[in-house]
Short mmCIF file of C-alpha atoms in Angstrom, two decimals:
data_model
loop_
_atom_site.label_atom_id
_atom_site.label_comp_id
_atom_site.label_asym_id
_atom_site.label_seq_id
_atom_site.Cartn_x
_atom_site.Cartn_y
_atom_site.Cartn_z
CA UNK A 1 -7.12 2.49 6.49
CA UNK A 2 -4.69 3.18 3.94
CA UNK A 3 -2.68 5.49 2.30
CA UNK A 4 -2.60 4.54 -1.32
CA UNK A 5 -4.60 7.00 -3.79
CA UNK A 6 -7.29 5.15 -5.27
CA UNK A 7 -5.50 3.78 -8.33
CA UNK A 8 -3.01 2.54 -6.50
CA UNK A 9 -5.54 0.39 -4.62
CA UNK A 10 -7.01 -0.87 -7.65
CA UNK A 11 -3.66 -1.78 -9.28
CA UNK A 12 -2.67 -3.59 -6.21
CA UNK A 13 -5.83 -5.18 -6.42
CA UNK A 14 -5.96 -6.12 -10.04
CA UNK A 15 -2.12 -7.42 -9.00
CA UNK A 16 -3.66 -9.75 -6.64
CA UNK A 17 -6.64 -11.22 -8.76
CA UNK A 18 -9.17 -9.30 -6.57
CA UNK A 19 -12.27 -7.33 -7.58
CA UNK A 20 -13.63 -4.31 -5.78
CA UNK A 21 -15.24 -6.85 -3.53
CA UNK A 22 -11.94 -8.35 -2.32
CA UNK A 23 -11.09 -7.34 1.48
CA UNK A 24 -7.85 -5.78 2.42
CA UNK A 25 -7.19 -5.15 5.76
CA UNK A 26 -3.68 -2.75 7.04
CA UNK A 27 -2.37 -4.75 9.42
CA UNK A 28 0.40 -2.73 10.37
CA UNK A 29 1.95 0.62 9.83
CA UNK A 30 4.77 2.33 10.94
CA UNK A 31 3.43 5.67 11.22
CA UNK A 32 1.06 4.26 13.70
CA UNK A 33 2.50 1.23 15.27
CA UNK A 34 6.32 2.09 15.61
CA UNK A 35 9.02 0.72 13.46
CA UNK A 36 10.91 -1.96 15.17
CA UNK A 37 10.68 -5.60 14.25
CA UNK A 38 8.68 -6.13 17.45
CA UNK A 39 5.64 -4.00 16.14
CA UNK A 40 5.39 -5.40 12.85
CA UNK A 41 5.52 -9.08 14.22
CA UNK A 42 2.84 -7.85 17.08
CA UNK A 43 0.50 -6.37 14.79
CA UNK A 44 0.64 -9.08 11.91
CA UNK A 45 0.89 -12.09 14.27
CA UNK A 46 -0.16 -14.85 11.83
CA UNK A 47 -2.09 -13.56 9.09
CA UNK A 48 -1.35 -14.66 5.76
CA UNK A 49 -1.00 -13.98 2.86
CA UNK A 50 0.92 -11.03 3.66
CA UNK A 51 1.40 -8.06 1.60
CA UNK A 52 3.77 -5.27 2.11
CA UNK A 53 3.68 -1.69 0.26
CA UNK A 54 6.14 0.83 0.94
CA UNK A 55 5.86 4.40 -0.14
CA UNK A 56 9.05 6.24 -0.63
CA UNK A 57 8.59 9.68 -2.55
CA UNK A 58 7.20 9.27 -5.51
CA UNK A 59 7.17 5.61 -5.41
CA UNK A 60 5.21 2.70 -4.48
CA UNK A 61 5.85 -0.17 -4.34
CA UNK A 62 6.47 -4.10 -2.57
CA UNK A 63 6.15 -7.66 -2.31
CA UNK A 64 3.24 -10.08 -1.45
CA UNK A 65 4.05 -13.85 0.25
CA UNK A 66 1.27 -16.19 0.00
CA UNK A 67 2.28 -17.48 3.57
CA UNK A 68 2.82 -16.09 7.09
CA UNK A 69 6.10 -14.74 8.94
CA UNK A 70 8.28 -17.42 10.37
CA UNK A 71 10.61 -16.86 13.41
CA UNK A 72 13.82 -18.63 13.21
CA UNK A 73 14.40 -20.99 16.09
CA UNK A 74 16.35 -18.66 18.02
CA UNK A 75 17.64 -15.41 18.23
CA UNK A 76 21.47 -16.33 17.01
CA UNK A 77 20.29 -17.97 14.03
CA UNK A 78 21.59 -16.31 10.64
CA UNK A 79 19.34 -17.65 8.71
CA UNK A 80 15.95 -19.21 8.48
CA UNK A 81 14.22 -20.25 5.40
CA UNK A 82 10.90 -21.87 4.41
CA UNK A 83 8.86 -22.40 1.08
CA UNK A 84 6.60 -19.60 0.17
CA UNK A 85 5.44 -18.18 -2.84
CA UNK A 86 6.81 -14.68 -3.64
CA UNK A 87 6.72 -11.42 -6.17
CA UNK A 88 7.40 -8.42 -6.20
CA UNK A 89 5.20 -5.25 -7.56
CA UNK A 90 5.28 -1.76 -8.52
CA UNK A 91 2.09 0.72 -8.03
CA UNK A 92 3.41 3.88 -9.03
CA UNK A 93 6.65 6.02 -9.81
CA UNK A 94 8.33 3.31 -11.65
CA UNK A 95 6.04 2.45 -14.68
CA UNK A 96 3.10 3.89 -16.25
CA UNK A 97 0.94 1.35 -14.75
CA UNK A 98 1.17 -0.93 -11.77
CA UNK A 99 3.31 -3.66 -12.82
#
């Protein structure tokens, strides 16, 4: 279940290397699941790679990590870094094609 238009799925796809055989699968939306930190990291658990697509107006857009979410080691902790691959994209609003 989505909500990009059909183009948009097919540029995101293109983005990734997929074909119209690749599966993508909404892990988590905020419409549906709430919008605290708590519901995304409940609904995505460990899946990876992640990709996340925000829609604001006329825009579309994100950023896809070829690894999971890591928690830091405790709740104080400022900061928490770790190795993964990541870009960032545009589907719509922003260029004439998904970029």
């Amino acid at each position: 279940n989505t909500s990009l238009s059909a183009s948009e799925y097919e540029g995101l796809l293109d983005l990734l290397g997929g074909n119209d055989t690749t599966p993508l699968t909404s892990l988590y939306r905020t419409s549906v699941h709430g919008t605290t930190y708590g519901d995304l990291l409940d609904n995505v658990g460990d899946a990876k790679p992640l990709v996340f697509v925000v829609r604001k107006d006329k825009y579309v857009f994100g950023a896809f990590i070829n690894c999971g979410l890591e928690l830091p080691e405790g709740p104080r902790d400022a900061e928490h870094g770790y190795e993964c691959d990541l870009w960032h994209f545009s589907l719509s609003g922003h260029f004439p094609k998904p970029t």
